[in-house]
Structures are given as structure tokens and as C-alpha cells.
PDB file of C-alpha atoms in Angstrom:
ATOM      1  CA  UNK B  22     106.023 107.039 129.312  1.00  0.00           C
ATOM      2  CA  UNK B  23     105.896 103.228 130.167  1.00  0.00           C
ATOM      3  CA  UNK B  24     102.360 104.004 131.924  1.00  0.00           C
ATOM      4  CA  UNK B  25     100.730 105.313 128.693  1.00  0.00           C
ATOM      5  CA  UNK B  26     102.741 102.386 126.632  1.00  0.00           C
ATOM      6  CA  UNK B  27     100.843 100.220 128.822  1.00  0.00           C
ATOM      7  CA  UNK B  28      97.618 102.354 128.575  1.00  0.00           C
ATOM      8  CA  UNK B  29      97.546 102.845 124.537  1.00  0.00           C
ATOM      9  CA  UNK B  30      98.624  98.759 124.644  1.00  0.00           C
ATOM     10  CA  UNK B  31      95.604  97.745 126.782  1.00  0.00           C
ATOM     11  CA  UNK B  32      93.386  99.767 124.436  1.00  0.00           C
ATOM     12  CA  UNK B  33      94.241  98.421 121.122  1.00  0.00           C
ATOM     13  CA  UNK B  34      94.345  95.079 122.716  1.00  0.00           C
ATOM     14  CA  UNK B  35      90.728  95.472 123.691  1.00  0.00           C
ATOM     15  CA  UNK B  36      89.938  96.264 120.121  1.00  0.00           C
ATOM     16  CA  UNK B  37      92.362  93.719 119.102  1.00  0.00           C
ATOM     17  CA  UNK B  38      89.994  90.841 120.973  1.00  0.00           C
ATOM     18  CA  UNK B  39      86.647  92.164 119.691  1.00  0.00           C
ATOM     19  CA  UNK B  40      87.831  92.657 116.101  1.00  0.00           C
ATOM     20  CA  UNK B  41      88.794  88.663 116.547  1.00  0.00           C
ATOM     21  CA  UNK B  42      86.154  87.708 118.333  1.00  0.00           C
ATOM     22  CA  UNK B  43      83.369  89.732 116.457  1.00  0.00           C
ATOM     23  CA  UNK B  44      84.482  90.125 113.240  1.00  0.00           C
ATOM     24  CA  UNK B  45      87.514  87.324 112.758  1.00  0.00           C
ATOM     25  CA  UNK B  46      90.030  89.198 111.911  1.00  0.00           C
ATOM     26  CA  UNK B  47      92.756  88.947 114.213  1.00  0.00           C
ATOM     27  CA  UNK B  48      95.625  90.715 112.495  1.00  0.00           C
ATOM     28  CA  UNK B  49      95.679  92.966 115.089  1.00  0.00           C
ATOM     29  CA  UNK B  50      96.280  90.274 117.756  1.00  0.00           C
ATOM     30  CA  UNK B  51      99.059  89.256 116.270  1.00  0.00           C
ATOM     31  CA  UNK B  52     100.827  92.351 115.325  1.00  0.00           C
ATOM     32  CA  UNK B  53     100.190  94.787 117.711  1.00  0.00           C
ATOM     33  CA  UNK B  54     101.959  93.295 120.779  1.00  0.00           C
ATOM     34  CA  UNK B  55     103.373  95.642 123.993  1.00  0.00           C
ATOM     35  CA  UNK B  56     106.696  95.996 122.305  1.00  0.00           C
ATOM     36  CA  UNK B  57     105.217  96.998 119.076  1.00  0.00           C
ATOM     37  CA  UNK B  58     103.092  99.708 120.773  1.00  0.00           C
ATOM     38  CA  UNK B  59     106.466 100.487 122.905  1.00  0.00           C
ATOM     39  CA  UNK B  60     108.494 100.644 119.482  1.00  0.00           C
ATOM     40  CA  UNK B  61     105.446 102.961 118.075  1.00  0.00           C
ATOM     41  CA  UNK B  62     106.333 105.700 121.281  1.00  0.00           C
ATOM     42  CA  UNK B  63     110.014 105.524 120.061  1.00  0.00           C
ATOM     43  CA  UNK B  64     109.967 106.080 116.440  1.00  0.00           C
ATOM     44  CA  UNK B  65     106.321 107.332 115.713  1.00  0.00           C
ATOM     45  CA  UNK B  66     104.298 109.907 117.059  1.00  0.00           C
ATOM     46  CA  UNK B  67     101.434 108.526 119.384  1.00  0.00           C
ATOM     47  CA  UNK B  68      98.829 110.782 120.125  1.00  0.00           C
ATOM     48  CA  UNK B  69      96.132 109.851 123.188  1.00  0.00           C
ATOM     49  CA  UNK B  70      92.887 111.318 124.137  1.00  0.00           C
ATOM     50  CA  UNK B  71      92.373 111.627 127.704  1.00  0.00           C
ATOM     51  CA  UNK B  72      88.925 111.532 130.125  1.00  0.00           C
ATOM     52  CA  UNK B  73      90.204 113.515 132.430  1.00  0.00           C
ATOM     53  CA  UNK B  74      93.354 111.827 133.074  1.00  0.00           C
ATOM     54  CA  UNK B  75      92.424 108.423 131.834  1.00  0.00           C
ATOM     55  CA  UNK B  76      93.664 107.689 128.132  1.00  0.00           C
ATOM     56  CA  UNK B  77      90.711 106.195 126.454  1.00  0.00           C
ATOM     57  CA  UNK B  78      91.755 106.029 122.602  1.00  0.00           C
ATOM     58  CA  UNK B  79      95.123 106.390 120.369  1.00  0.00           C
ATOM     59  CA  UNK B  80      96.393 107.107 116.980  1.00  0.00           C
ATOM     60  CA  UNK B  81      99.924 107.099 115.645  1.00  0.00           C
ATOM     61  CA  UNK B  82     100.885 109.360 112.837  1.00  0.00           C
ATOM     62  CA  UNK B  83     104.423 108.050 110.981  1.00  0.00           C
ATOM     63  CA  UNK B  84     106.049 110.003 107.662  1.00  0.00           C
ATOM     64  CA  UNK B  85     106.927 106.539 106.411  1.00  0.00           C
ATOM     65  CA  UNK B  86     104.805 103.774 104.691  1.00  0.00           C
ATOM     66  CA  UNK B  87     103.743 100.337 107.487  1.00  0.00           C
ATOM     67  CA  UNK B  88     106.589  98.698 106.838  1.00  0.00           C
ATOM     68  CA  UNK B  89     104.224  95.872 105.367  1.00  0.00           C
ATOM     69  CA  UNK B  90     103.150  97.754 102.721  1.00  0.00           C
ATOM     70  CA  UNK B  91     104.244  96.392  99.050  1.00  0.00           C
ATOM     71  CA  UNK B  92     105.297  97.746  96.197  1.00  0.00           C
ATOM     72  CA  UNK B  93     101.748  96.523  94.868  1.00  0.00           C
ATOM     73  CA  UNK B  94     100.309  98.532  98.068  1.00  0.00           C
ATOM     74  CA  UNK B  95     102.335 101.445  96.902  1.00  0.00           C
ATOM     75  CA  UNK B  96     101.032 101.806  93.306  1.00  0.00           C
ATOM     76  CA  UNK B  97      97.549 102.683  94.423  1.00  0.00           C
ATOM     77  CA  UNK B  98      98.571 105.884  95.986  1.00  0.00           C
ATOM     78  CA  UNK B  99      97.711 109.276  93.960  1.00  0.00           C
ATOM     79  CA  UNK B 100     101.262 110.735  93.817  1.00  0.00           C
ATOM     80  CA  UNK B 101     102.997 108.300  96.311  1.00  0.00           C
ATOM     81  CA  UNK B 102     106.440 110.053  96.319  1.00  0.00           C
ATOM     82  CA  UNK B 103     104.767 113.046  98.032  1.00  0.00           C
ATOM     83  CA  UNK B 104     105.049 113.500 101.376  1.00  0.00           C
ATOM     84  CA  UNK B 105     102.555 112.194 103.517  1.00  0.00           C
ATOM     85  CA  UNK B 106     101.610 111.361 106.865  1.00  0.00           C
ATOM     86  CA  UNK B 107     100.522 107.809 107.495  1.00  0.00           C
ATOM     87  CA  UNK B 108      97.491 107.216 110.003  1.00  0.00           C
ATOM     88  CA  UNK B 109      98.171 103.360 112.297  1.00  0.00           C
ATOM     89  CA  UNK B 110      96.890 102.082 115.211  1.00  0.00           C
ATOM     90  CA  UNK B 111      93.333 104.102 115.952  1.00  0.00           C
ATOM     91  CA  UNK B 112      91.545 102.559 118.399  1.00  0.00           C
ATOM     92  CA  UNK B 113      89.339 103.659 121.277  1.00  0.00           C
ATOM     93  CA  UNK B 114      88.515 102.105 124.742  1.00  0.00           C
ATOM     94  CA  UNK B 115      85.241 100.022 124.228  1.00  0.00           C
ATOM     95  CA  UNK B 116      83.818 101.980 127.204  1.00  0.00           C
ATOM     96  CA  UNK B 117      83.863 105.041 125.260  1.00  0.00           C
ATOM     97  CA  UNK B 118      83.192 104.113 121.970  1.00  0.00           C
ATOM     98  CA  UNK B 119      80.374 106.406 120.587  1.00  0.00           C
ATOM     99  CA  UNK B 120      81.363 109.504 122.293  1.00  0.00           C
ATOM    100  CA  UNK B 121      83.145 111.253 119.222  1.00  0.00           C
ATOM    101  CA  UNK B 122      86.778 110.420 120.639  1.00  0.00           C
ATOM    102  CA  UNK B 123      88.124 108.844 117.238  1.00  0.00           C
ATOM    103  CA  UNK B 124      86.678 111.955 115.423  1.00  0.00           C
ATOM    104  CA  UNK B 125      89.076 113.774 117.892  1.00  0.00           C
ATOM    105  CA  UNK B 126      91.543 112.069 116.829  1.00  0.00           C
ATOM    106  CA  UNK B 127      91.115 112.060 113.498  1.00  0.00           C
ATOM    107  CA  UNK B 128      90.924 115.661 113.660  1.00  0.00           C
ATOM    108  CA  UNK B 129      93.910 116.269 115.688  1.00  0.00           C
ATOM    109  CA  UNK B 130      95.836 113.956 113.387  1.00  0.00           C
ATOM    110  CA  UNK B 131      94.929 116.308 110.545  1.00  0.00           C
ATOM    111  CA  UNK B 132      96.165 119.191 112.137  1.00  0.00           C
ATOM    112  CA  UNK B 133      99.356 117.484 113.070  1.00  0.00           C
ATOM    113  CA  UNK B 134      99.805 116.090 109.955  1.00  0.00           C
ATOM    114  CA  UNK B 135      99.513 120.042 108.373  1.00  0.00           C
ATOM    115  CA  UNK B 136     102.326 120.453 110.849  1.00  0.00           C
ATOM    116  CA  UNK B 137     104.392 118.283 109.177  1.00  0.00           C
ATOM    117  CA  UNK B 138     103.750 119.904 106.139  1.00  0.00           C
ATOM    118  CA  UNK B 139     102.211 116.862 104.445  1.00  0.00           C
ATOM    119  CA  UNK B 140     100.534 116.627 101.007  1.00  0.00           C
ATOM    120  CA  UNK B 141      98.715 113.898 101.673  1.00  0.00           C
ATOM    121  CA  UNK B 142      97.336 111.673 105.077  1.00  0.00           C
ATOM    122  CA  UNK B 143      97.327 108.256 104.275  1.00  0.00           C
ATOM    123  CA  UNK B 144      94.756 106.106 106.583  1.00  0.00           C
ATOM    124  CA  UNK B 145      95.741 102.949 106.957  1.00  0.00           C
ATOM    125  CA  UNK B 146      93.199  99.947 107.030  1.00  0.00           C
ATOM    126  CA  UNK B 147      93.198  96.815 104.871  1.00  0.00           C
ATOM    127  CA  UNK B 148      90.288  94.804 103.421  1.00  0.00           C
ATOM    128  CA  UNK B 149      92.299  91.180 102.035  1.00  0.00           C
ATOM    129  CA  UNK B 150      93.127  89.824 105.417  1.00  0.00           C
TER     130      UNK B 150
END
């Protein structure tokens, strides 16, 4: 396990950098440290997509709102005491960006989220940072 903690870590810290550099948002610099991914393999589930048997993208699927979410955030869900499954952390390797892996993902994430027997998925991406 601590090899793909490292793996999914080095991936959305990639992402982390070119969202800061690129774009200037570095929220993800800040929150998504080694022991926050390592916390994620503990309490969440993290899914990875392989190349063979290199990891080369993420997602974590959690039943419970980011814990940063408000009560404000809250109130713009449709039926927000349903269950749902909340989508963190996607991110994919820059080197194989393009290649339809977060679609895989995204995909596999819905089916595992029907597992769960949720309602709703719940993606989770901000636009006031």
C-alpha cells in the first residue's frame, strides 16, 4: 500500500504544480499533502488506473461530504440528506493526459458508487478559490 500512497501522491502533486503554476490556483498544493493522500487510503476508497503496472491517474470516492464543505455548500444540493457518493482527488499523470484515463475513472466511480447503493454522486470541484 505505501508504494501506491506514494504513486497516487506523486500524481496529484504533479497536477497540484501545474494547476499553480498554470492556472494559480494552488489549493491543491496546500491540501493535498502525502499524509492527506495516506489518510484518503485509510478512510476513503482510492481507486487507480494502471498502464500496465504503472498507476497513472486516481479518484477517491467517500459517502461523506469534504469535510470543508459548509452548511452554505450543503444547501445547494438537490435532496442533500440522500445518500450519495462524493467524487475527490481526480487527477491523472501529465504524461497520459488525453488518453481517456479520467473518463475511466469517472466511469468506474459510477459503477462503484451504484455499489454503494447511492442516490446521488456528488463531484467535487470549486470555482471561489
Amino acid at each position: 500500500m505505501a508504494s501506491d500512497v506514494d504513486a497516487v501522491w506523486e500524481i496529484i502533486h504533479k497536477c497540484s504544480e501545474w494547476l499553480a503554476k498554470e492556472l494559480k490556483l494552488d489549493h491543491w498544493l496546500k491540501y493535498y499533502t502525502r499524509e492527506m493522500v495516506e489518510k484518503k487510503f485509510e478512510n476513503q476508497h482510492v481507486y487507480v488506473a494502471k498502464k500496465g503496472k504503472t498507476i497513472v491517474g486516481t479518484v477517491t470516492l467517500d459517502e461523506n461530504p469534504v469535510e470543508y464543505y459548509t452548511e452554505d455548500d450543503m444547501k445547494n444540493f438537490k435532496k442533500r440528506n440522500a445518500k450519495a457518493v462524493y467524487i475527490t482527488a481526480l487527477a491523472v499523470d501529465p504524461d497520459h493526459q488525453g488518453g481517456g484515463v479520467a473518463s475511466q475513472l469517472l466511469k468506474a466511480s459510477e459503477q462503484a458508487a451504484m455499489g454503494m447503493e447511492a442516490k446521488y454522486i456528488r463531484f467535487d470541484c470549486r470555482a471561489d478559490y
